[in-house]
Structure formats: structure tokens, C-alpha cells
Amino acid sequence: MSKLRILEVASEAAPFARTGGLGDVVGALPKTFAKLGHEVKVFIPRYGAISGTEHKLRKIEQKLSLRAFGQSIPFTLEQHHDSRTKVDHYFVGNPAYFDRTSYYVDPVTGKDFPDNDDRFIFFCRAVLESVKRLNWRPDVIHLHDWQASPIPAFLKSTYARDEFFRSARTVLTIHNLGYQGIFAADRFKRLELPDEMFYAMTGAFEFFGKVNFLKGGLMLADKLTTVSPQYAREIQSTSEFGCGLEGVLAERKADLVGILNGVDYTTWSPSRDKKIPYRYTVANLSGKRKDKVELMQFARLPLRDSAPLIGMISRLTDQKGWDLLEEASEKLFAMNIQMVVLGTGDQKYVGLLKRIEQKYPDKLRAYFAFDDALAHRIEAAADIFLMPSRWEPCGLNQLYSLKYGTVPVVRKVGGLADTVVDFDSKKQTGTGFVFDEYDADAMLEAVGRAVAAFARKRTWTKIVKAGMERDFSWESSAKRYLELFERIAAS
Ligand code: ADP
């Protein structure tokens, strides 16, 4: 395989900026590309929350600017080079756009920033200008989600005659169709693209009378991927999963492939995790028990040996099944269980969890923060991890849970269906507990089976170990991306 120059464009990348799975993936995948011998540059915005001193960012270009929205707009470019992983990160800075207390949502109104379109148009344009300035010609431009989706359109119009990008091919990865970057139709002009890219001809960006950034990317990128094979099928077949884009996706079926996300085991592995108090391995699980004792003390929950501790770490949004928890709460907390929840998001779910906590103070503790260290401690301490998602493009927490011996109870949807094998009590095989319907009783039935299995220590240990032995490292998934990149780069 020849060496490729891969440009990654995203709104997040761990460890610099991360609100969920997207950040984890863009943090890990480039490292694997580099390890496999390719040259990778990752571009993300220079958010105010990214500490220049902590990450030792180096200003590489002082005076950059581009023409957008009828004016010349300055920006900065900072670099982080990791000599160990060989990945270069670049940060596009413009304080007015990116120096804010949060990435996408205004914490005061709880709504998306009204200029999110301008912010990411500017970001995409600045990325293209920056690689030109660096004189670094990418073979493949790998785009993530709606924030990077205008780039194929820019390459086909603004830069159509630009020799610099002539051999560049684009791949757009969909991490979640629930977020498409939809704006009022009159905002299309902010992209400064030919009218026919909205109406007529390709109609790439038009979506029920509005402008849809993700749709523009889905129509115009050379290849499309999403983050699990099952989600790739689901999003083409129904509007529930396709979120209105199922037709476009079905049309591009030949160019769409599902590649499962991997896990960065340098960060998420109980044998080397520095964020957990006690480390452990599949051969010696005693540290896991100590992690549970520590977390229960921290959470001020009484330690009950017979009760499995259920962990949940997720955004508090409709996607993640919190309404099922609401419906099931009485029956759930009547069971011999305890629960620790960590999440941020909708106030209605904050309120719900506070109410349940008040009702069952010795059974539930809920934390409302984005706290990475606590997330690691919950993964290590919990016995069961619950993910009753309405939809789940891939899901990473069930993969982390498997590695941490924390048995996942999941709905059979998207990446959850691809990665967790339902426990078969007759054959004594499986790595978790799976339910089908998006339904409170179906969820309770699966939790009930898990709680019953927890009481049978030999069976339980078998399930725990089967999960810990599964391997979801990035290597094989990265190779699938690279095969795709090779194929289009050569064409
Ligand atoms: P999504 O990307 O839909 O949010 P994933 O399961 O793919 O869901 O990824 C979620 C990632 O974000 C995981 O790494 C998880 O640990 C992390 N995460 C989510 N909420 C929190 C939180 N409140 N505190 C710390 N980490 C969180």
C-alpha cells in the first residue's frame, strides 16, 4: 500500500476537544493511520477551552486571512506535533467564532449558536486555505459530520480550477444523522456557492425548503461511510433512522459503507488506565471490586454485595433512551439494583433523574457534568452498563464496558447490535443482554435477566470474561478505511 496523505477535518478531536464519540474517533483513528505508515494532519477549530500551554501549541502562521461573507477575515493557525504518534494537529483560530464557553450550543439559551453556519463555513474554508499555505497536498480529505460537509462543494466550485486540489478525493463519515446542520434557506448565500447547488441540477443542499449542510456533503463527497454496518443499513431503509435523508443515502448505496468504530485501548483499558484507583486484568479482577467500593463511597451509596451496580454515561438527549428509564423507573428501582449516572444535556432529563434520586436515595446517584475521570471510574466500578438507545450509530461506551468487564445491557440497534452478543443461558455464551423493541418492558426484561445472572457468580464471571476478551482495537477498522482511501486515491 502506498503512503497516503490524509487530511482529517472535524469539529472535535480528543484530547483537545470532545463532547462525545466523534471526538474519541477523530482522536484515535489518525493515530492508527500514522502507525500504519501514512501521513496525517488533523484540523479542528481553536476553541477557547483548548489550553495552548497545556497542549504546547505552536503558532505557525501569524497573519492569515480569507475572504468570506464579503469581507477579509483573519485567522490563526497553531500546531501540535506528537512525536510519538507522528500525528500533526492544526487549530484554526478566530476568537469571534471559536472563543466561546461551549462548542455548539449557547449555554444561556440552551439553543445552537445562531451563527453555527458561518462558524463552520469559515472553518472549512480556512482548512483548505491552510493546507495550501502549508503546501501540503492531501490525497484524501476525510470529513466528519455536518461541520465539515461543505468541503466537497467548495472543491467542486470555489476551488474547481485550483490545480492544488486536483487529485484530492473526499470521504464523508456520518457519526450521527440526528445532527445535520440545517439552516434557513436564505443562509445558503453564506456558502457563496453557485445557486444550482441549492436548487436545480444536483440540488445538493436543499432540504424541505431549508439548507442542509450534511446533505450537501452526502450528495457531493466521493465516498460515504458511517460508523457501523447495522447503522449503514438502518439509515437507508426508514425515515426513523434516516432522519429525512434515507432517500439520498439509498441513492448513494454503492458509495456508502459501514465501518465499525474501534477503541483506543491506550486510553480505555483497565490494566493501564491511570484515571481509575485500582487497575485490573481479566486474569485478576480483584481491582474491579475495589473500584466499586471506592465509587460507592464517593457516591455515598450503601454497598450491597447482592445488588449489581448499573452505570450509565451519556448525553441526556432523546436519542439515549432516558424516556424508557422514566417509564420503567418504578419497576426498575423495585429490583435489587443500584445505579450511578453521569450525563449532561436536556433539563427535562436532569429533572427526571433528580426526582428519581430523591425517591431512591440509597439506589441512585446522578452527576450532571462532563467529567472524563469520573466516566472512567464508573466504567471500572459498575457491574452492568445500560444503553437503551432509540438509535445508536456505533456507541463507544458498550465497547469500553466490555473491556472493563462491565456487562452491557443494550437495545438491538445500530452499532449496539453489531457489538454485543445476547447471553444464551442454555449454551452459556454471549457478552451482554440485548432487547429488541424500544419499549420499557423489553428493557426491564433484559435488565431482569442481567440481575438474575449476576446472582450466579460462575455464570456472571463467564460473561464478564467473554466481554473482556473481545477485541475492538482500531487496527482492523483503520485498514478498511485505508482500503477505501486507496481505491479512490488511485482512481
Ligand atoms: P455519542 O457520541 O452519541 O455521545 P458514544 O457512545 O459514541 O455516544 O460516545 C460517548 C463518549 O462520550 C464516550 O467516550 C463517553 O464516555 C463520553 N461521555 C458522554 N457523556 C459524558 C459525560 N457526561 N462525562 C464524561 N464523558 C462523557
Short mmCIF file of C-alpha atoms and ligand atoms in Angstrom, two decimals:
data_model
loop_
_atom_site.label_atom_id
_atom_site.label_comp_id
_atom_site.label_asym_id
_atom_site.label_seq_id
_atom_site.Cartn_x
_atom_site.Cartn_y
_atom_site.Cartn_z
CA MET A 1 0.00 0.00 0.00
CA SER A 2 1.48 3.35 -0.95
CA LYS A 3 1.82 6.10 1.57
CA LEU A 4 -1.20 8.39 1.59
CA ARG A 5 -1.53 11.96 2.71
CA ILE A 6 -4.72 12.06 4.74
CA LEU A 7 -6.35 15.29 5.83
CA GLU A 8 -8.87 14.86 8.66
CA VAL A 9 -11.41 17.65 9.15
CA ALA A 10 -13.70 17.63 12.17
CA SER A 11 -15.22 19.82 14.85
CA GLU A 12 -13.69 17.73 17.67
CA ALA A 13 -10.67 15.55 18.36
CA ALA A 14 -9.64 14.02 21.69
CA PRO A 15 -7.81 15.01 23.81
CA PHE A 16 -8.17 18.62 22.68
CA ALA A 17 -11.93 18.98 22.26
CA ARG A 18 -14.51 16.29 22.86
CA THR A 19 -18.23 16.13 23.59
CA GLY A 20 -18.87 12.52 22.60
CA GLY A 21 -17.98 9.68 20.29
CA LEU A 22 -16.94 11.93 17.40
CA GLY A 23 -14.09 13.36 19.48
CA ASP A 24 -12.98 9.88 20.55
CA VAL A 25 -12.91 8.63 16.96
CA VAL A 26 -11.10 11.63 15.49
CA GLY A 27 -8.66 11.37 18.40
CA ALA A 28 -7.83 7.72 17.77
CA LEU A 29 -8.23 6.87 14.08
CA PRO A 30 -5.49 9.24 12.79
CA LYS A 31 -3.00 7.69 15.22
CA THR A 32 -3.72 4.28 13.67
CA PHE A 33 -3.38 5.68 10.13
CA ALA A 34 0.01 7.10 11.12
CA LYS A 35 1.06 3.85 12.76
CA LEU A 36 0.24 2.07 9.52
CA GLY A 37 2.67 4.36 7.69
CA HIS A 38 0.52 7.22 6.40
CA GLU A 39 0.95 10.96 6.78
CA VAL A 40 -1.94 12.52 8.68
CA LYS A 41 -2.92 16.07 9.51
CA VAL A 42 -6.00 16.73 11.65
CA PHE A 43 -7.74 20.10 11.60
CA ILE A 44 -10.17 21.29 14.28
CA PRO A 45 -11.24 24.77 15.43
CA ARG A 46 -9.17 26.52 18.08
CA TYR A 47 -11.87 26.66 20.76
CA GLY A 48 -11.29 28.91 23.73
CA ALA A 49 -11.43 25.90 26.05
CA ILE A 50 -8.35 24.32 24.45
CA SER A 51 -5.37 25.25 26.56
CA GLY A 52 -2.43 26.38 24.43
CA THR A 53 0.04 25.91 27.25
CA GLU A 54 -1.23 22.52 28.42
CA HIS A 55 -1.04 21.14 24.90
CA LYS A 56 2.07 23.11 23.96
CA LEU A 57 0.54 24.57 20.83
CA ARG A 58 2.90 26.32 18.47
CA LYS A 59 1.78 29.29 16.39
CA ILE A 60 2.89 28.56 12.89
CA GLU A 61 1.27 31.28 10.85
CA GLN A 62 0.75 34.74 12.27
CA LYS A 63 -1.18 36.58 9.64
CA LEU A 64 -3.64 34.53 7.69
CA SER A 65 -6.91 35.71 6.30
CA LEU A 66 -9.56 34.69 3.83
CA ARG A 67 -12.37 36.40 2.00
CA ALA A 68 -15.75 35.25 3.21
CA PHE A 69 -19.14 36.88 3.72
CA GLY A 70 -17.97 39.88 1.67
CA GLN A 71 -15.01 40.75 3.85
CA SER A 72 -11.48 39.73 4.68
CA ILE A 73 -11.45 37.68 7.90
CA PRO A 74 -8.22 36.99 9.79
CA PHE A 75 -7.39 33.66 11.39
CA THR A 76 -4.52 31.98 13.16
CA LEU A 77 -3.06 28.55 12.73
CA GLU A 78 -1.50 26.65 15.60
CA GLN A 79 0.11 23.24 15.51
CA HIS A 80 0.61 20.35 17.86
CA HIS A 81 3.04 17.68 16.77
CA ASP A 82 3.11 14.40 18.63
CA SER A 83 6.50 12.84 18.03
CA ARG A 84 5.29 9.52 19.45
CA THR A 85 2.19 9.08 17.29
CA LYS A 86 3.52 11.22 14.40
CA VAL A 87 0.13 12.91 14.03
CA ASP A 88 0.02 16.65 13.39
CA HIS A 89 -2.94 18.59 14.73
CA TYR A 90 -3.76 22.05 13.45
CA PHE A 91 -6.08 24.51 15.14
CA VAL A 92 -7.91 27.16 13.16
CA GLY A 93 -8.35 30.21 15.34
CA ASN A 94 -10.68 33.16 15.17
CA PRO A 95 -11.77 34.39 18.61
CA ALA A 96 -15.12 35.77 17.45
CA TYR A 97 -16.14 32.35 16.11
CA PHE A 98 -14.47 29.89 18.42
CA ASP A 99 -13.51 31.52 21.69
CA ARG A 100 -16.79 30.70 23.42
CA THR A 101 -17.71 28.79 26.56
CA SER A 102 -19.13 25.88 24.61
CA TYR A 103 -18.67 24.29 21.19
CA TYR A 104 -22.10 24.30 19.55
CA VAL A 105 -24.79 25.32 22.00
CA ASP A 106 -25.24 28.65 23.73
CA PRO A 107 -25.27 27.78 27.44
CA VAL A 108 -27.51 30.78 28.17
CA THR A 109 -30.31 29.97 25.72
CA GLY A 110 -29.70 26.21 25.57
CA LYS A 111 -30.03 26.56 21.78
CA ASP A 112 -27.49 26.18 18.98
CA PHE A 113 -25.42 29.31 18.39
CA PRO A 114 -27.32 31.27 15.71
CA ASP A 115 -24.15 31.65 13.63
CA ASN A 116 -23.13 27.97 13.60
CA ASP A 117 -23.40 28.03 9.81
CA ASP A 118 -20.94 30.92 9.49
CA ARG A 119 -18.60 29.40 12.08
CA PHE A 120 -18.20 26.12 10.21
CA ILE A 121 -18.25 27.60 6.72
CA PHE A 122 -15.39 29.75 7.88
CA PHE A 123 -13.65 26.75 9.45
CA CYS A 124 -13.93 24.65 6.26
CA ARG A 125 -12.67 27.47 4.08
CA ALA A 126 -9.78 28.15 6.49
CA VAL A 127 -8.77 24.46 6.45
CA LEU A 128 -8.49 24.49 2.64
CA GLU A 129 -6.57 27.77 2.67
CA SER A 130 -4.25 26.45 5.37
CA VAL A 131 -3.19 23.28 3.58
CA LYS A 132 -2.45 25.41 0.54
CA ARG A 133 -0.37 27.72 2.68
CA LEU A 134 1.45 24.69 4.14
CA ASN A 135 1.87 23.43 0.58
CA TRP A 136 0.69 20.01 1.70
CA ARG A 137 -1.43 18.29 -0.96
CA PRO A 138 -3.79 15.72 0.52
CA ASP A 139 -4.65 12.55 -1.39
CA VAL A 140 -7.74 12.02 0.71
CA ILE A 141 -9.78 14.57 2.63
CA HIS A 142 -11.66 12.72 5.34
CA LEU A 143 -14.60 14.76 6.61
CA HIS A 144 -16.65 14.20 9.72
CA ASP A 145 -20.30 15.16 10.17
CA TRP A 146 -22.12 18.29 9.06
CA GLN A 147 -19.49 20.71 10.30
CA ALA A 148 -17.05 19.53 7.62
CA SER A 149 -19.67 18.74 4.96
CA PRO A 150 -19.39 21.91 2.83
CA ILE A 151 -15.88 20.96 1.73
CA PRO A 152 -16.79 18.76 -1.28
CA ALA A 153 -18.97 21.62 -2.60
CA PHE A 154 -16.13 24.11 -2.15
CA LEU A 155 -13.79 21.78 -4.03
CA LYS A 156 -16.27 21.49 -6.88
CA SER A 157 -16.89 25.24 -7.17
CA THR A 158 -14.62 27.72 -5.40
CA TYR A 159 -11.56 25.51 -5.96
CA ALA A 160 -12.69 23.70 -9.13
CA ARG A 161 -9.93 25.19 -11.22
CA ASP A 162 -7.33 25.03 -8.48
CA GLU A 163 -4.55 22.66 -9.51
CA PHE A 164 -3.62 22.20 -5.85
CA PHE A 165 -6.66 20.05 -5.03
CA ARG A 166 -6.92 18.30 -8.41
CA SER A 167 -6.02 14.86 -7.09
CA ALA A 168 -7.76 15.18 -3.71
CA ARG A 169 -10.66 12.77 -3.10
CA THR A 170 -13.27 13.24 -0.39
CA VAL A 171 -14.75 10.75 2.08
CA LEU A 172 -17.51 11.85 4.44
CA THR A 173 -18.11 9.88 7.64
CA ILE A 174 -21.53 10.15 9.27
CA HIS A 175 -21.30 9.85 13.04
CA ASN A 176 -24.92 10.70 13.77
CA LEU A 177 -27.73 11.59 11.38
CA GLY A 178 -29.54 13.25 14.25
CA TYR A 179 -27.35 16.31 13.64
CA GLN A 180 -27.43 17.64 10.08
CA GLY A 181 -26.64 21.35 10.23
CA ILE A 182 -29.98 22.67 8.99
CA PHE A 183 -30.40 26.41 8.47
CA ALA A 184 -32.94 28.78 6.91
CA ALA A 185 -32.87 28.82 3.09
CA ASP A 186 -31.65 32.41 2.94
CA ARG A 187 -28.47 31.31 4.71
CA PHE A 188 -27.39 29.34 1.61
CA LYS A 189 -25.77 32.51 0.28
CA ARG A 190 -23.30 32.41 3.18
CA LEU A 191 -21.68 29.38 1.49
CA GLU A 192 -21.01 31.56 -1.61
CA LEU A 193 -21.73 28.59 -3.86
CA PRO A 194 -23.48 28.63 -7.24
CA ASP A 195 -27.27 28.71 -6.96
CA GLU A 196 -27.64 25.39 -8.74
CA MET A 197 -26.05 23.69 -5.76
CA PHE A 198 -29.18 24.63 -3.85
CA TYR A 199 -31.89 24.27 -6.44
CA ALA A 200 -31.92 22.57 -9.83
CA MET A 201 -29.11 20.37 -11.09
CA THR A 202 -27.84 18.49 -8.07
CA GLY A 203 -29.92 20.39 -5.52
CA ALA A 204 -27.27 19.19 -3.12
CA PHE A 205 -28.02 21.43 -0.18
CA GLU A 206 -31.80 21.85 -0.43
CA PHE A 207 -33.82 20.00 2.20
CA PHE A 208 -37.54 20.66 2.52
CA GLY A 209 -37.06 24.34 1.77
CA LYS A 210 -34.06 24.73 4.05
CA VAL A 211 -30.33 24.40 3.62
CA ASN A 212 -28.81 21.19 4.96
CA PHE A 213 -25.01 21.05 5.24
CA LEU A 214 -24.85 17.29 5.78
CA LYS A 215 -26.98 16.65 2.71
CA GLY A 216 -24.59 18.77 0.63
CA GLY A 217 -21.75 16.53 1.79
CA LEU A 218 -23.71 13.33 1.24
CA MET A 219 -24.50 14.32 -2.33
CA LEU A 220 -21.07 15.60 -3.30
CA ALA A 221 -18.41 13.61 -1.42
CA ASP A 222 -16.73 10.86 -3.42
CA LYS A 223 -17.42 8.19 -0.82
CA LEU A 224 -19.53 7.93 2.32
CA THR A 225 -19.02 5.90 5.43
CA THR A 226 -20.82 5.50 8.68
CA VAL A 227 -19.71 4.02 11.95
CA SER A 228 -21.28 0.56 11.98
CA PRO A 229 -22.60 -1.88 9.35
CA GLN A 230 -26.02 -2.11 11.02
CA TYR A 231 -26.45 1.69 11.14
CA ALA A 232 -25.46 1.84 7.44
CA ARG A 233 -28.41 -0.44 6.66
CA GLU A 234 -30.85 1.29 9.02
CA ILE A 235 -30.29 4.80 7.68
CA GLN A 236 -31.15 3.78 4.13
CA SER A 237 -34.32 1.98 5.00
CA THR A 238 -36.52 4.11 7.25
CA SER A 239 -37.16 7.77 7.97
CA GLU A 240 -36.89 6.98 11.68
CA PHE A 241 -33.18 6.29 11.24
CA GLY A 242 -32.52 8.24 8.04
CA CYS A 243 -33.99 11.42 9.55
CA GLY A 244 -35.29 12.52 6.15
CA LEU A 245 -32.07 11.65 4.31
CA GLU A 246 -32.91 7.96 3.74
CA GLY A 247 -33.66 8.59 0.05
CA VAL A 248 -30.36 10.37 -0.57
CA LEU A 249 -28.50 7.62 1.26
CA ALA A 250 -30.26 4.84 -0.64
CA GLU A 251 -29.38 6.61 -3.89
CA ARG A 252 -25.74 6.56 -2.86
CA LYS A 253 -25.88 2.97 -1.66
CA ALA A 254 -22.97 1.91 -3.89
CA ASP A 255 -20.73 4.54 -2.28
CA LEU A 256 -21.80 4.01 1.33
CA VAL A 257 -20.13 1.57 3.68
CA GLY A 258 -20.41 0.92 7.43
CA ILE A 259 -17.08 0.58 9.23
CA LEU A 260 -17.26 -0.12 12.93
CA ASN A 261 -15.55 2.30 15.27
CA GLY A 262 -12.67 0.94 17.30
CA VAL A 263 -11.46 1.63 20.80
CA ASP A 264 -8.31 3.45 21.78
CA TYR A 265 -7.06 0.89 24.27
CA THR A 266 -4.22 3.15 25.33
CA THR A 267 -6.93 5.30 26.96
CA TRP A 268 -9.64 2.73 27.69
CA SER A 269 -8.12 -0.34 29.24
CA PRO A 270 -8.46 -1.35 32.92
CA SER A 271 -4.93 -2.73 33.04
CA ARG A 272 -3.33 0.63 32.19
CA ASP A 273 -6.00 3.26 32.99
CA LYS A 274 -4.43 5.91 35.23
CA LYS A 275 -7.81 7.52 35.92
CA ILE A 276 -9.10 4.57 37.96
CA PRO A 277 -7.93 3.92 41.53
CA TYR A 278 -7.25 0.19 41.06
CA ARG A 279 -6.14 -1.46 37.84
CA TYR A 280 -7.11 -5.00 36.92
CA THR A 281 -6.96 -7.63 34.20
CA VAL A 282 -9.13 -10.49 33.00
CA ALA A 283 -6.88 -12.86 34.98
CA ASN A 284 -7.23 -10.91 38.22
CA LEU A 285 -10.42 -8.98 38.75
CA SER A 286 -9.80 -8.01 42.39
CA GLY A 287 -9.09 -4.38 41.39
CA LYS A 288 -12.56 -4.10 39.86
CA ARG A 289 -14.17 -4.95 43.18
CA LYS A 290 -12.02 -2.28 44.91
CA ASP A 291 -13.01 0.27 42.25
CA LYS A 292 -16.64 -0.46 43.07
CA VAL A 293 -16.11 0.02 46.80
CA GLU A 294 -14.32 3.32 46.10
CA LEU A 295 -17.06 4.63 43.82
CA MET A 296 -19.85 3.63 46.19
CA GLN A 297 -18.10 5.57 48.97
CA PHE A 298 -17.62 8.55 46.68
CA ALA A 299 -21.28 8.41 45.64
CA ARG A 300 -22.42 7.87 49.25
CA LEU A 301 -24.35 4.76 48.29
CA PRO A 302 -24.52 1.83 50.73
CA LEU A 303 -22.51 -1.12 49.48
CA ARG A 304 -24.79 -4.09 48.91
CA ASP A 305 -22.98 -7.12 47.65
CA SER A 306 -26.06 -8.77 46.22
CA ALA A 307 -27.05 -5.69 44.19
CA PRO A 308 -25.38 -5.09 40.83
CA LEU A 309 -24.31 -1.52 40.22
CA ILE A 310 -25.66 -0.22 36.90
CA GLY A 311 -23.68 2.55 35.19
CA MET A 312 -24.93 5.00 32.58
CA ILE A 313 -22.73 7.65 30.96
CA SER A 314 -24.29 9.58 28.14
CA ARG A 315 -25.70 12.75 26.75
CA LEU A 316 -29.12 13.46 28.24
CA THR A 317 -30.98 13.53 24.93
CA ASP A 318 -33.99 11.72 23.45
CA GLN A 319 -31.60 9.52 21.47
CA LYS A 320 -30.25 7.74 24.50
CA GLY A 321 -33.46 6.22 25.88
CA TRP A 322 -33.99 8.31 29.01
CA ASP A 323 -37.73 8.26 28.43
CA LEU A 324 -37.64 4.47 28.77
CA LEU A 325 -35.90 4.92 32.09
CA GLU A 326 -38.66 7.31 33.14
CA GLU A 327 -41.38 4.83 32.20
CA ALA A 328 -39.57 1.91 33.78
CA SER A 329 -38.27 3.64 36.91
CA GLU A 330 -40.71 2.24 39.42
CA LYS A 331 -40.23 -1.37 38.35
CA LEU A 332 -36.51 -0.88 37.80
CA PHE A 333 -35.80 0.50 41.25
CA ALA A 334 -38.01 -2.16 42.83
CA MET A 335 -35.32 -4.59 41.66
CA ASN A 336 -32.26 -5.30 43.76
CA ILE A 337 -30.03 -2.84 41.88
CA GLN A 338 -28.12 0.39 42.41
CA MET A 339 -27.22 2.93 39.77
CA VAL A 340 -24.74 5.71 39.03
CA VAL A 341 -25.48 8.09 36.16
CA LEU A 342 -23.21 10.68 34.53
CA GLY A 343 -24.57 12.96 31.83
CA THR A 344 -25.22 16.44 30.53
CA GLY A 345 -28.00 17.72 28.32
CA ASP A 346 -31.75 18.32 28.37
CA GLN A 347 -33.11 19.88 31.53
CA LYS A 348 -36.14 17.58 31.41
CA TYR A 349 -33.88 14.59 31.97
CA VAL A 350 -31.88 16.41 34.65
CA GLY A 351 -35.20 16.96 36.43
CA LEU A 352 -36.25 13.35 35.91
CA LEU A 353 -33.02 11.97 37.37
CA LYS A 354 -33.19 14.35 40.34
CA ARG A 355 -36.73 13.17 41.09
CA ILE A 356 -35.74 9.51 40.92
CA GLU A 357 -32.71 10.20 43.09
CA GLN A 358 -34.90 11.82 45.71
CA LYS A 359 -37.24 8.87 45.72
CA TYR A 360 -34.49 6.24 45.89
CA PRO A 361 -31.57 7.97 47.66
CA ASP A 362 -29.84 4.69 48.53
CA LYS A 363 -30.15 3.38 44.99
CA LEU A 364 -29.38 6.17 42.52
CA ARG A 365 -26.72 8.84 42.32
CA ALA A 366 -26.71 11.16 39.30
CA TYR A 367 -23.92 13.54 38.29
CA PHE A 368 -24.54 16.33 35.80
CA ALA A 369 -21.17 17.26 34.34
CA PHE A 370 -18.81 16.31 31.55
CA ASP A 371 -16.23 14.53 33.67
CA ASP A 372 -13.86 12.21 31.87
CA ALA A 373 -12.14 10.89 35.01
CA LEU A 374 -15.48 10.03 36.60
CA ALA A 375 -16.55 8.31 33.37
CA HIS A 376 -13.50 6.03 33.64
CA ARG A 377 -14.24 5.30 37.31
CA ILE A 378 -17.85 4.39 36.55
CA GLU A 379 -16.78 2.10 33.71
CA ALA A 380 -14.42 0.31 36.11
CA ALA A 381 -16.76 0.18 39.12
CA ALA A 382 -20.09 -0.78 37.59
CA ASP A 383 -21.25 -4.36 37.14
CA ILE A 384 -23.73 -3.58 34.37
CA PHE A 385 -23.78 -0.78 31.78
CA LEU A 386 -27.16 0.28 30.40
CA MET A 387 -27.62 1.71 26.88
CA PRO A 388 -31.30 1.66 25.86
CA SER A 389 -30.77 3.90 22.82
CA ARG A 390 -33.51 4.82 20.37
CA TRP A 391 -30.79 4.89 17.72
CA GLU A 392 -27.05 4.38 18.06
CA PRO A 393 -24.70 4.90 15.09
CA CYS A 394 -21.95 2.92 16.81
CA GLY A 395 -21.79 3.67 20.52
CA LEU A 396 -18.49 3.54 22.31
CA ASN A 397 -19.47 3.05 25.92
CA GLN A 398 -20.64 -0.52 25.34
CA LEU A 399 -17.20 -1.24 23.83
CA TYR A 400 -15.43 0.35 26.80
CA SER A 401 -17.76 -1.59 29.11
CA LEU A 402 -16.87 -4.91 27.50
CA LYS A 403 -13.19 -4.20 28.08
CA TYR A 404 -13.82 -3.18 31.71
CA GLY A 405 -15.81 -6.32 32.50
CA THR A 406 -18.96 -4.23 32.89
CA VAL A 407 -21.67 -6.25 31.24
CA PRO A 408 -23.66 -4.19 28.72
CA VAL A 409 -27.45 -4.26 28.56
CA VAL A 410 -28.30 -2.71 25.21
CA ARG A 411 -31.05 -2.26 22.69
CA LYS A 412 -30.55 -4.19 19.46
CA VAL A 413 -29.95 -1.16 17.28
CA GLY A 414 -27.09 0.26 15.18
CA GLY A 415 -23.62 -0.44 16.48
CA LEU A 416 -25.01 -1.91 19.70
CA ALA A 417 -26.49 -4.76 17.64
CA ASP A 418 -23.15 -5.27 15.90
CA THR A 419 -21.05 -5.47 19.05
CA VAL A 420 -22.96 -7.06 21.95
CA VAL A 421 -23.93 -10.74 21.83
CA ASP A 422 -27.01 -11.64 23.86
CA PHE A 423 -26.35 -14.12 26.65
CA ASP A 424 -27.75 -17.55 25.95
CA SER A 425 -28.32 -19.26 29.29
CA LYS A 426 -28.53 -22.74 27.76
CA LYS A 427 -25.28 -22.51 25.80
CA GLN A 428 -23.73 -20.15 28.36
CA THR A 429 -22.47 -17.90 25.56
CA GLY A 430 -22.69 -14.15 24.99
CA THR A 431 -21.20 -10.89 26.20
CA GLY A 432 -24.26 -8.95 27.36
CA PHE A 433 -28.04 -8.68 27.37
CA VAL A 434 -29.89 -7.42 24.33
CA PHE A 435 -33.51 -6.31 23.85
CA ASP A 436 -35.29 -5.60 20.62
CA GLU A 437 -38.25 -3.25 20.89
CA TYR A 438 -37.93 0.37 22.05
CA ASP A 439 -40.14 -0.38 24.98
CA ALA A 440 -39.85 -0.07 28.79
CA ASP A 441 -40.96 -3.65 29.44
CA ALA A 442 -38.48 -5.03 26.92
CA MET A 443 -35.72 -3.09 28.66
CA LEU A 444 -36.86 -4.30 32.09
CA GLU A 445 -36.88 -7.88 30.88
CA ALA A 446 -33.23 -7.57 29.74
CA VAL A 447 -32.16 -5.85 32.96
CA GLY A 448 -34.02 -8.57 34.88
CA ARG A 449 -32.10 -11.29 33.05
CA ALA A 450 -28.84 -9.50 33.82
CA VAL A 451 -29.72 -9.11 37.51
CA ALA A 452 -30.60 -12.81 37.72
CA ALA A 453 -27.33 -13.79 36.04
CA PHE A 454 -25.41 -11.53 38.42
CA ALA A 455 -26.62 -13.67 41.32
CA ARG A 456 -24.97 -16.74 39.78
CA LYS A 457 -21.33 -15.89 40.29
CA ARG A 458 -19.81 -18.51 37.97
CA THR A 459 -22.12 -17.60 35.13
CA TRP A 460 -21.51 -13.92 35.71
CA THR A 461 -17.74 -14.28 35.67
CA LYS A 462 -18.03 -16.16 32.41
CA ILE A 463 -19.98 -13.29 30.80
CA VAL A 464 -17.57 -10.70 32.22
CA LYS A 465 -14.54 -12.53 30.88
CA ALA A 466 -16.09 -13.21 27.46
CA GLY A 467 -16.58 -9.45 27.07
CA MET A 468 -13.11 -8.54 28.30
CA GLU A 469 -11.59 -10.88 25.76
CA ARG A 470 -13.32 -9.28 22.77
CA ASP A 471 -11.02 -7.06 20.75
CA PHE A 472 -12.32 -3.88 19.12
CA SER A 473 -8.97 -2.20 18.55
CA TRP A 474 -8.76 0.31 15.72
CA GLU A 475 -6.33 -1.62 13.56
CA SER A 476 -8.81 -3.70 11.52
CA SER A 477 -11.28 -0.80 11.09
CA ALA A 478 -8.49 1.59 10.10
CA LYS A 479 -7.43 -0.90 7.43
CA ARG A 480 -10.94 -0.88 5.99
CA TYR A 481 -10.83 2.93 5.74
CA LEU A 482 -7.43 2.69 4.11
CA GLU A 483 -8.63 0.17 1.53
CA LEU A 484 -11.36 2.62 0.61
CA PHE A 485 -8.93 5.57 0.52
CA GLU A 486 -6.51 3.59 -1.67
CA ARG A 487 -9.23 2.71 -4.12
CA ILE A 488 -10.36 6.29 -4.66
CA ALA A 489 -6.92 7.89 -4.43
CA ALA A 490 -5.79 5.72 -7.31
CA SER A 491 -8.82 6.48 -9.48
P1 ADP B 1 -22.34 9.85 21.48
O1 ADP B 1 -21.21 10.16 20.57
O2 ADP B 1 -23.65 9.65 20.80
O3 ADP B 1 -22.46 10.82 22.60
P2 ADP B 1 -20.82 7.43 22.14
O4 ADP B 1 -21.15 6.25 23.00
O5 ADP B 1 -20.38 7.15 20.75
O6 ADP B 1 -22.07 8.42 22.18
O7 ADP B 1 -19.65 8.27 22.84
C1 ADP B 1 -19.81 8.92 24.02
C2 ADP B 1 -18.44 9.29 24.56
O8 ADP B 1 -18.58 10.47 25.36
C3 ADP B 1 -17.87 8.24 25.48
O9 ADP B 1 -16.46 8.31 25.44
C4 ADP B 1 -18.37 8.69 26.85
O10 ADP B 1 -17.60 8.19 27.89
C5 ADP B 1 -18.29 10.18 26.72
N1 ADP B 1 -19.23 10.91 27.57
C6 ADP B 1 -20.54 11.15 27.32
N2 ADP B 1 -21.08 11.90 28.31
C7 ADP B 1 -20.10 12.13 29.19
C8 ADP B 1 -20.01 12.85 30.43
N3 ADP B 1 -21.07 13.48 30.94
N4 ADP B 1 -18.82 12.89 31.07
C9 ADP B 1 -17.75 12.26 30.55
N5 ADP B 1 -17.76 11.57 29.40
C10 ADP B 1 -18.91 11.50 28.73
#
